């Protein structure tokens, strides 16, 4: 299996791509392909920060392992139960080393782990609470905006 790295759009002049390629010989860096396409091609996604990519990976329903420093990426108290469930399901880790050990343990068949009951429950609850998605979003927005327009006019 080949690994692809998506460097951040703005590398803050630290050369993230260069460092990644030096550490992992043969690593493919791809900053041109859409995230949706990359997710669709992936057997496993690893995310190292709590931002949009996290939500996109979970919505795409591709096996996802996340890690970040919980001190740096604090969450609101009401979100803690959702993050706790992600940790219990081995989706979220607090260190890159722990995440890497888990990736190694599921590497041969990440889908088997991802389809497990606790993993599904944690992922589904998090997506429902924080990444609501709907294929009919445009229709719903049009309807709601029409209702607001009619109410204001």
Tab-separated table of N, CA and C in Angstrom:
chain	number	residue	atom	x	y	z
A	1	UNK	N	0.848	-1.174	0.000
A	1	UNK	CA	0.000	0.000	0.000
A	1	UNK	C	0.897	1.242	0.000
A	2	UNK	N	0.557	2.227	-0.800
A	2	UNK	CA	1.342	3.452	-0.889
A	2	UNK	C	0.707	4.544	-0.033
A	3	UNK	N	1.528	5.309	0.643
A	3	UNK	CA	1.046	6.396	1.483
A	3	UNK	C	1.118	7.719	0.745
A	4	UNK	N	0.089	8.524	0.937
A	4	UNK	CA	0.040	9.867	0.361
A	4	UNK	C	-0.082	10.866	1.494
A	5	UNK	N	0.697	11.917	1.405
A	5	UNK	CA	0.693	12.972	2.415
A	5	UNK	C	0.118	14.235	1.807
A	6	UNK	N	-0.817	14.843	2.512
A	6	UNK	CA	-1.397	16.105	2.058
A	6	UNK	C	-0.803	17.213	2.916
A	7	UNK	N	0.180	17.952	2.380
A	7	UNK	CA	0.770	19.023	3.188
A	7	UNK	C	-0.228	20.154	3.381
A	8	UNK	N	-0.075	20.905	4.455
A	8	UNK	CA	-0.974	22.046	4.658
A	8	UNK	C	-0.807	23.061	3.537
A	9	UNK	N	-1.893	23.762	3.237
A	9	UNK	CA	-1.839	24.764	2.157
A	9	UNK	C	-0.770	25.813	2.435
A	10	UNK	N	-0.719	26.287	3.640
A	10	UNK	CA	0.278	27.275	4.018
A	10	UNK	C	1.220	26.591	4.998
A	11	UNK	N	2.403	26.304	4.539
A	11	UNK	CA	3.353	25.560	5.372
A	11	UNK	C	4.073	26.446	6.379
A	12	UNK	N	3.671	27.695	6.471
A	12	UNK	CA	4.258	28.619	7.433
A	12	UNK	C	5.782	28.669	7.337
A	13	UNK	N	6.260	28.493	6.121
A	13	UNK	CA	7.693	28.584	5.807
A	13	UNK	C	8.553	27.575	6.559
A	14	UNK	N	7.982	26.472	6.990
A	14	UNK	CA	8.773	25.474	7.716
A	14	UNK	C	9.127	24.275	6.856
A	15	UNK	N	8.646	24.224	5.614
A	15	UNK	CA	9.015	23.133	4.724
A	15	UNK	C	8.475	21.785	5.146
A	16	UNK	N	7.226	21.734	5.518
A	16	UNK	CA	6.604	20.480	5.972
A	16	UNK	C	6.779	19.388	4.925
A	17	UNK	N	6.561	19.721	3.676
A	17	UNK	CA	6.694	18.745	2.591
A	17	UNK	C	8.117	18.171	2.557
A	18	UNK	N	9.117	19.040	2.629
A	18	UNK	CA	10.502	18.589	2.575
A	18	UNK	C	10.845	17.668	3.739
A	19	UNK	N	10.370	18.029	4.922
A	19	UNK	CA	10.637	17.201	6.100
A	19	UNK	C	9.963	15.836	5.944
A	20	UNK	N	8.700	15.827	5.528
A	20	UNK	CA	7.968	14.571	5.363
A	20	UNK	C	8.647	13.667	4.343
A	21	UNK	N	9.062	14.239	3.214
A	21	UNK	CA	9.715	13.438	2.174
A	21	UNK	C	11.068	12.918	2.637
A	22	UNK	N	11.768	13.673	3.489
A	22	UNK	CA	13.060	13.220	4.013
A	22	UNK	C	12.887	12.091	5.019
A	23	UNK	N	11.823	12.156	5.810
A	23	UNK	CA	11.589	11.151	6.854
A	23	UNK	C	11.013	9.859	6.273
A	24	UNK	N	10.174	9.982	5.241
A	24	UNK	CA	9.507	8.819	4.654
A	24	UNK	C	9.914	8.718	3.178
A	25	UNK	N	10.973	7.982	2.888
A	25	UNK	CA	11.393	7.850	1.487
A	25	UNK	C	10.273	7.256	0.622
A	26	UNK	N	10.085	7.836	-0.538
A	26	UNK	CA	9.059	7.344	-1.450
A	26	UNK	C	7.667	7.867	-1.163
A	27	UNK	N	7.541	8.733	-0.162
A	27	UNK	CA	6.237	9.290	0.181
A	27	UNK	C	5.725	10.151	-0.966
A	28	UNK	N	4.467	9.962	-1.303
A	28	UNK	CA	3.846	10.781	-2.335
A	28	UNK	C	3.160	11.957	-1.656
A	29	UNK	N	3.516	13.171	-2.047
A	29	UNK	CA	2.858	14.374	-1.543
A	29	UNK	C	1.878	14.840	-2.603
A	30	UNK	N	0.673	15.175	-2.177
A	30	UNK	CA	-0.359	15.590	-3.118
A	30	UNK	C	-1.138	16.750	-2.525
A	31	UNK	N	-0.929	17.929	-3.090
A	31	UNK	CA	-1.685	19.089	-2.627
A	31	UNK	C	-2.602	19.632	-3.716
A	32	UNK	N	-2.814	18.851	-4.757
A	32	UNK	CA	-3.650	19.280	-5.878
A	32	UNK	C	-4.984	18.525	-5.948
A	33	UNK	N	-4.985	17.268	-5.593
A	33	UNK	CA	-6.197	16.458	-5.668
A	33	UNK	C	-7.153	16.870	-4.560
A	34	UNK	N	-8.440	16.887	-4.854
A	34	UNK	CA	-9.421	17.276	-3.836
A	34	UNK	C	-9.407	16.283	-2.680
A	35	UNK	N	-9.774	16.785	-1.518
A	35	UNK	CA	-9.818	15.911	-0.341
A	35	UNK	C	-10.827	14.792	-0.546
A	36	UNK	N	-11.945	15.082	-1.170
A	36	UNK	CA	-12.956	14.050	-1.416
A	36	UNK	C	-12.366	12.922	-2.249
A	37	UNK	N	-11.638	13.260	-3.289
A	37	UNK	CA	-11.009	12.241	-4.134
A	37	UNK	C	-9.969	11.456	-3.347
A	38	UNK	N	-9.166	12.156	-2.560
A	38	UNK	CA	-8.164	11.457	-1.751
A	38	UNK	C	-8.827	10.513	-0.757
A	39	UNK	N	-9.905	10.959	-0.118
A	39	UNK	CA	-10.616	10.083	0.817
A	39	UNK	C	-11.152	8.851	0.096
A	40	UNK	N	-11.709	9.044	-1.079
A	40	UNK	CA	-12.276	7.925	-1.839
A	40	UNK	C	-11.214	6.918	-2.252
A	41	UNK	N	-9.992	7.351	-2.406
A	41	UNK	CA	-8.888	6.464	-2.788
A	41	UNK	C	-8.214	5.808	-1.585
A	42	UNK	N	-8.569	6.224	-0.390
A	42	UNK	CA	-7.829	5.823	0.808
A	42	UNK	C	-8.436	4.628	1.516
A	43	UNK	N	-7.548	3.772	1.997
A	43	UNK	CA	-7.977	2.673	2.869
A	43	UNK	C	-7.995	3.139	4.313
A	44	UNK	N	-7.192	4.163	4.613
A	44	UNK	CA	-7.068	4.685	5.971
A	44	UNK	C	-6.581	6.122	5.883
A	45	UNK	N	-7.166	6.994	6.689
A	45	UNK	CA	-6.772	8.401	6.751
A	45	UNK	C	-6.263	8.685	8.153
A	46	UNK	N	-5.173	9.444	8.236
A	46	UNK	CA	-4.633	9.881	9.525
A	46	UNK	C	-4.658	11.404	9.533
A	47	UNK	N	-5.251	11.979	10.579
A	47	UNK	CA	-5.385	13.428	10.700
A	47	UNK	C	-4.709	13.867	11.995
A	48	UNK	N	-3.866	14.908	11.891
A	48	UNK	CA	-3.084	15.336	13.051
A	48	UNK	C	-3.546	16.657	13.666
A	49	UNK	N	-4.756	17.068	13.394
A	49	UNK	CA	-5.263	18.319	13.943
A	49	UNK	C	-6.792	18.296	13.952
A	50	UNK	N	-7.341	19.132	14.803
A	50	UNK	CA	-8.799	19.171	14.952
A	50	UNK	C	-9.353	20.361	14.183
A	51	UNK	N	-9.571	20.143	12.899
A	51	UNK	CA	-10.137	21.192	12.060
A	51	UNK	C	-11.048	20.541	11.023
A	52	UNK	N	-11.293	21.219	9.927
A	52	UNK	CA	-12.250	20.771	8.927
A	52	UNK	C	-11.939	19.376	8.391
A	53	UNK	N	-10.663	19.078	8.177
A	53	UNK	CA	-10.291	17.769	7.636
A	53	UNK	C	-10.817	16.638	8.508
A	54	UNK	N	-10.808	16.844	9.809
A	54	UNK	CA	-11.333	15.840	10.738
A	54	UNK	C	-12.794	15.533	10.417
A	55	UNK	N	-13.591	16.574	10.286
A	55	UNK	CA	-15.010	16.399	9.996
A	55	UNK	C	-15.221	15.784	8.624
A	56	UNK	N	-14.452	16.248	7.632
A	56	UNK	CA	-14.588	15.720	6.276
A	56	UNK	C	-14.262	14.229	6.222
A	57	UNK	N	-13.227	13.815	6.919
A	57	UNK	CA	-12.856	12.393	6.919
A	57	UNK	C	-13.940	11.544	7.566
A	58	UNK	N	-14.479	12.026	8.671
A	58	UNK	CA	-15.526	11.263	9.347
A	58	UNK	C	-16.802	11.211	8.512
A	59	UNK	N	-17.161	12.310	7.868
A	59	UNK	CA	-18.338	12.311	6.999
A	59	UNK	C	-18.123	11.383	5.810
A	60	UNK	N	-16.900	11.360	5.261
A	60	UNK	CA	-16.591	10.474	4.135
A	60	UNK	C	-16.670	9.012	4.542
A	61	UNK	N	-16.643	8.754	5.835
A	61	UNK	CA	-16.753	7.412	6.394
A	61	UNK	C	-15.621	6.493	5.940
A	62	UNK	N	-14.441	7.064	5.804
A	62	UNK	CA	-13.244	6.288	5.513
A	62	UNK	C	-12.584	6.002	6.866
A	63	UNK	N	-12.027	4.818	7.072
A	63	UNK	CA	-11.346	4.558	8.342
A	63	UNK	C	-10.382	5.701	8.669
A	64	UNK	N	-10.565	6.274	9.845
A	64	UNK	CA	-9.830	7.487	10.215
A	64	UNK	C	-9.226	7.338	11.603
A	65	UNK	N	-7.944	7.670	11.691
A	65	UNK	CA	-7.247	7.743	12.966
A	65	UNK	C	-6.824	9.194	13.137
A	66	UNK	N	-7.133	9.748	14.287
A	66	UNK	CA	-6.812	11.145	14.555
A	66	UNK	C	-5.940	11.217	15.797
A	67	UNK	N	-5.056	12.211	15.806
A	67	UNK	CA	-4.284	12.462	17.013
A	67	UNK	C	-3.960	13.944	17.109
A	68	UNK	N	-3.996	14.423	18.309
A	68	UNK	CA	-3.537	15.779	18.595
A	68	UNK	C	-3.393	15.949	20.094
A	69	UNK	N	-2.643	16.941	20.475
A	69	UNK	CA	-2.398	17.264	21.878
A	69	UNK	C	-3.676	17.857	22.473
A	70	UNK	N	-4.274	17.192	23.461
A	70	UNK	CA	-5.539	17.691	24.007
A	70	UNK	C	-5.393	19.023	24.747
A	71	UNK	N	-4.191	19.394	25.128
A	71	UNK	CA	-3.973	20.698	25.762
A	71	UNK	C	-4.038	21.798	24.698
A	72	UNK	N	-3.427	21.531	23.555
A	72	UNK	CA	-3.423	22.515	22.469
A	72	UNK	C	-4.794	22.621	21.797
A	73	UNK	N	-5.472	21.496	21.662
A	73	UNK	CA	-6.770	21.462	20.986
A	73	UNK	C	-7.850	21.156	22.011
A	74	UNK	N	-8.132	22.114	22.841
A	74	UNK	CA	-9.150	21.919	23.877
A	74	UNK	C	-10.539	21.941	23.256
A	75	UNK	N	-11.443	21.218	23.894
A	75	UNK	CA	-12.820	21.224	23.411
A	75	UNK	C	-13.742	21.762	24.494
A	76	UNK	N	-14.900	22.171	24.057
A	76	UNK	CA	-15.897	22.658	24.998
A	76	UNK	C	-16.333	21.502	25.903
A	77	UNK	N	-16.699	21.814	27.153
A	77	UNK	CA	-17.119	20.750	28.075
A	77	UNK	C	-18.248	19.878	27.522
A	78	UNK	N	-19.215	20.483	26.808
A	78	UNK	CA	-20.324	19.683	26.289
A	78	UNK	C	-19.891	18.733	25.175
A	79	UNK	N	-18.717	18.961	24.587
A	79	UNK	CA	-18.207	18.072	23.534
A	79	UNK	C	-17.405	16.906	24.103
A	80	UNK	N	-17.007	17.005	25.361
A	80	UNK	CA	-16.136	15.994	25.960
A	80	UNK	C	-16.676	14.561	25.825
A	81	UNK	N	-17.972	14.303	26.049
A	81	UNK	CA	-18.450	12.920	25.896
A	81	UNK	C	-18.231	12.362	24.484
A	82	UNK	N	-18.354	13.206	23.474
A	82	UNK	CA	-18.152	12.757	22.088
A	82	UNK	C	-16.685	12.430	21.837
A	83	UNK	N	-15.789	13.292	22.327
A	83	UNK	CA	-14.364	13.027	22.167
A	83	UNK	C	-13.938	11.811	22.983
A	84	UNK	N	-14.529	11.637	24.148
A	84	UNK	CA	-14.223	10.450	24.963
A	84	UNK	C	-14.600	9.172	24.224
A	85	UNK	N	-15.758	9.187	23.578
A	85	UNK	CA	-16.185	8.011	22.800
A	85	UNK	C	-15.223	7.751	21.637
A	86	UNK	N	-14.742	8.815	20.984
A	86	UNK	CA	-13.758	8.627	19.906
A	86	UNK	C	-12.482	7.993	20.450
A	87	UNK	N	-12.076	8.406	21.650
A	87	UNK	CA	-10.874	7.809	22.262
A	87	UNK	C	-11.126	6.336	22.607
A	88	UNK	N	-12.263	6.047	23.205
A	88	UNK	CA	-12.594	4.666	23.578
A	88	UNK	C	-12.632	3.756	22.352
A	89	UNK	N	-13.069	4.289	21.222
A	89	UNK	CA	-13.173	3.512	19.987
A	89	UNK	C	-11.850	3.447	19.226
A	90	UNK	N	-10.824	4.072	19.785
A	90	UNK	CA	-9.479	4.078	19.181
A	90	UNK	C	-9.436	4.846	17.863
A	91	UNK	N	-10.324	5.832	17.754
A	91	UNK	CA	-10.288	6.734	16.608
A	91	UNK	C	-9.382	7.915	16.930
A	92	UNK	N	-9.487	8.446	18.147
A	92	UNK	CA	-8.726	9.622	18.568
A	92	UNK	C	-7.669	9.231	19.591
A	93	UNK	N	-6.469	9.756	19.381
A	93	UNK	CA	-5.328	9.504	20.253
A	93	UNK	C	-4.722	10.832	20.676
A	94	UNK	N	-4.036	10.820	21.811
A	94	UNK	CA	-3.422	12.039	22.320
A	94	UNK	C	-1.974	12.219	21.880
A	95	UNK	N	-1.358	11.179	21.363
A	95	UNK	CA	0.034	11.286	20.916
A	95	UNK	C	0.192	10.627	19.547
A	96	UNK	N	1.150	11.104	18.763
A	96	UNK	CA	1.387	10.469	17.463
A	96	UNK	C	1.904	9.039	17.615
A	97	UNK	N	2.635	8.773	18.677
A	97	UNK	CA	3.163	7.421	18.890
A	97	UNK	C	2.040	6.414	19.122
A	98	UNK	N	1.074	6.791	19.957
A	98	UNK	CA	-0.063	5.901	20.211
A	98	UNK	C	-0.895	5.706	18.940
A	99	UNK	N	-1.094	6.792	18.212
A	99	UNK	CA	-1.839	6.687	16.951
A	99	UNK	C	-1.108	5.770	15.973
A	100	UNK	N	0.205	5.902	15.890
A	100	UNK	CA	0.996	5.074	14.967
A	100	UNK	C	0.911	3.597	15.341
A	101	UNK	N	0.945	3.303	16.628
A	101	UNK	CA	0.812	1.898	17.052
A	101	UNK	C	-0.552	1.347	16.634
A	102	UNK	N	-1.577	2.155	16.776
A	102	UNK	CA	-2.908	1.700	16.373
A	102	UNK	C	-2.978	1.506	14.859
A	103	UNK	N	-2.440	2.453	14.103
A	103	UNK	CA	-2.420	2.312	12.644
A	103	UNK	C	-1.734	1.008	12.264
A	104	UNK	N	-0.597	0.721	12.904
A	104	UNK	CA	0.115	-0.527	12.609
A	104	UNK	C	-0.746	-1.743	12.933
A	105	UNK	N	-1.541	-1.660	13.993
A	105	UNK	CA	-2.355	-2.814	14.397
A	105	UNK	C	-3.527	-3.080	13.452
A	106	UNK	N	-4.009	-2.049	12.740
A	106	UNK	CA	-5.154	-2.228	11.836
A	106	UNK	C	-4.749	-2.143	10.366
A	107	UNK	N	-3.462	-1.965	10.100
A	107	UNK	CA	-2.973	-1.674	8.749
A	107	UNK	C	-3.437	-2.668	7.698
A	108	UNK	N	-3.458	-3.939	8.006
A	108	UNK	CA	-3.815	-4.957	7.011
A	108	UNK	C	-5.288	-4.929	6.626
A	109	UNK	N	-6.139	-4.534	7.563
A	109	UNK	CA	-7.586	-4.519	7.277
A	109	UNK	C	-8.265	-3.409	8.087
A	110	UNK	N	-8.006	-2.139	7.746
A	110	UNK	CA	-8.598	-1.059	8.530
A	110	UNK	C	-10.127	-1.051	8.494
A	111	UNK	N	-10.712	-1.533	7.423
A	111	UNK	CA	-12.170	-1.585	7.333
A	111	UNK	C	-12.783	-2.499	8.374
A	112	UNK	N	-12.099	-3.582	8.723
A	112	UNK	CA	-12.628	-4.485	9.752
A	112	UNK	C	-12.763	-3.755	11.085
A	113	UNK	N	-11.728	-3.008	11.466
A	113	UNK	CA	-11.773	-2.215	12.701
A	113	UNK	C	-12.864	-1.147	12.589
A	114	UNK	N	-12.913	-0.452	11.453
A	114	UNK	CA	-13.823	0.676	11.258
A	114	UNK	C	-15.293	0.260	11.325
A	115	UNK	N	-15.588	-0.953	10.919
A	115	UNK	CA	-16.976	-1.429	10.924
A	115	UNK	C	-17.405	-2.010	12.265
A	116	UNK	N	-16.509	-2.027	13.246
A	116	UNK	CA	-16.841	-2.561	14.565
A	116	UNK	C	-17.868	-1.699	15.285
A	117	UNK	N	-18.678	-2.319	16.122
A	117	UNK	CA	-19.772	-1.637	16.811
A	117	UNK	C	-19.391	-0.376	17.565
A	118	UNK	N	-18.401	-0.420	18.471
A	118	UNK	CA	-18.037	0.792	19.211
A	118	UNK	C	-17.504	1.907	18.305
A	119	UNK	N	-16.789	1.527	17.262
A	119	UNK	CA	-16.247	2.515	16.322
A	119	UNK	C	-17.392	3.187	15.573
A	120	UNK	N	-18.326	2.382	15.071
A	120	UNK	CA	-19.481	2.938	14.344
A	120	UNK	C	-20.271	3.886	15.236
A	121	UNK	N	-20.526	3.465	16.468
A	121	UNK	CA	-21.329	4.278	17.382
A	121	UNK	C	-20.645	5.610	17.681
A	122	UNK	N	-19.350	5.572	17.939
A	122	UNK	CA	-18.612	6.804	18.243
A	122	UNK	C	-18.564	7.724	17.034
A	123	UNK	N	-18.268	7.166	15.883
A	123	UNK	CA	-18.202	7.963	14.646
A	123	UNK	C	-19.564	8.562	14.326
A	124	UNK	N	-20.601	7.752	14.369
A	124	UNK	CA	-21.939	8.216	14.020
A	124	UNK	C	-22.418	9.323	14.964
A	125	UNK	N	-22.178	9.165	16.255
A	125	UNK	CA	-22.605	10.173	17.226
A	125	UNK	C	-21.856	11.487	17.003
A	126	UNK	N	-20.563	11.394	16.724
A	126	UNK	CA	-19.775	12.607	16.502
A	126	UNK	C	-20.231	13.328	15.236
A	127	UNK	N	-20.438	12.572	14.169
A	127	UNK	CA	-20.888	13.168	12.911
A	127	UNK	C	-22.259	13.807	13.093
A	128	UNK	N	-23.150	13.134	13.773
A	128	UNK	CA	-24.492	13.680	13.995
A	128	UNK	C	-24.440	14.994	14.769
A	129	UNK	N	-23.562	15.064	15.759
A	129	UNK	CA	-23.481	16.257	16.610
A	129	UNK	C	-22.699	17.399	15.971
A	130	UNK	N	-21.643	17.075	15.207
A	130	UNK	CA	-20.715	18.128	14.781
A	130	UNK	C	-20.452	18.213	13.282
A	131	UNK	N	-20.959	17.290	12.525
A	131	UNK	CA	-20.679	17.317	11.079
A	131	UNK	C	-21.918	16.921	10.293
A	132	UNK	N	-23.033	17.429	10.721
A	132	UNK	CA	-24.278	17.088	10.048
A	132	UNK	C	-24.133	17.318	8.547
A	133	UNK	N	-24.540	16.363	7.791
A	133	UNK	CA	-24.454	16.455	6.332
A	133	UNK	C	-25.752	15.923	5.747
A	134	UNK	N	-26.081	16.456	4.615
A	134	UNK	CA	-27.347	16.110	4.009
A	134	UNK	C	-27.211	16.289	2.505
A	135	UNK	N	-27.484	15.256	1.752
A	135	UNK	CA	-27.386	15.350	0.291
A	135	UNK	C	-28.392	16.339	-0.291
A	136	UNK	N	-29.421	16.634	0.458
A	136	UNK	CA	-30.451	17.565	0.004
A	136	UNK	C	-30.248	18.970	0.569
A	137	UNK	N	-29.017	19.296	0.942
A	137	UNK	CA	-28.767	20.568	1.609
A	137	UNK	C	-29.210	21.771	0.774
A	138	UNK	N	-28.969	21.742	-0.531
A	138	UNK	CA	-29.301	22.893	-1.359
A	138	UNK	C	-30.807	23.131	-1.387
A	139	UNK	N	-31.572	22.076	-1.509
A	139	UNK	CA	-33.035	22.205	-1.496
A	139	UNK	C	-33.503	22.764	-0.164
A	140	UNK	N	-32.951	22.259	0.908
A	140	UNK	CA	-33.347	22.731	2.244
A	140	UNK	C	-32.993	24.211	2.439
A	141	UNK	N	-31.814	24.606	1.976
A	141	UNK	CA	-31.410	26.013	2.084
A	141	UNK	C	-32.349	26.895	1.267
A	142	UNK	N	-32.647	26.494	0.046
A	142	UNK	CA	-33.546	27.292	-0.794
A	142	UNK	C	-34.915	27.466	-0.125
A	143	UNK	N	-35.430	26.382	0.403
A	143	UNK	CA	-36.729	26.435	1.069
A	143	UNK	C	-36.676	27.376	2.256
A	144	UNK	N	-35.653	27.243	3.075
A	144	UNK	CA	-35.535	28.086	4.275
A	144	UNK	C	-35.345	29.551	3.902
A	145	UNK	N	-34.494	29.822	2.920
A	145	UNK	CA	-34.294	31.208	2.489
A	145	UNK	C	-35.571	31.792	1.894
A	146	UNK	N	-36.324	30.980	1.144
A	146	UNK	CA	-37.610	31.444	0.609
A	146	UNK	C	-38.581	31.776	1.724
A	147	UNK	N	-38.599	30.951	2.759
A	147	UNK	CA	-39.467	31.206	3.904
A	147	UNK	C	-39.085	32.521	4.586
A	148	UNK	N	-37.783	32.736	4.759
A	148	UNK	CA	-37.317	33.975	5.390
A	148	UNK	C	-37.647	35.194	4.521
A	149	UNK	N	-37.448	35.072	3.225
A	149	UNK	CA	-37.754	36.176	2.309
A	149	UNK	C	-39.237	36.530	2.394
A	150	UNK	N	-40.084	35.510	2.370
A	150	UNK	CA	-41.527	35.752	2.457
A	150	UNK	C	-41.926	36.381	3.781
A	151	UNK	N	-41.243	36.004	4.836
A	151	UNK	CA	-41.549	36.556	6.160
A	151	UNK	C	-41.119	38.019	6.270
A	152	UNK	N	-40.066	38.374	5.553
A	152	UNK	CA	-39.542	39.742	5.629
A	152	UNK	C	-40.238	40.695	4.663
A	153	UNK	N	-40.825	40.179	3.610
A	153	UNK	CA	-41.437	41.040	2.584
A	153	UNK	C	-42.915	41.251	2.813
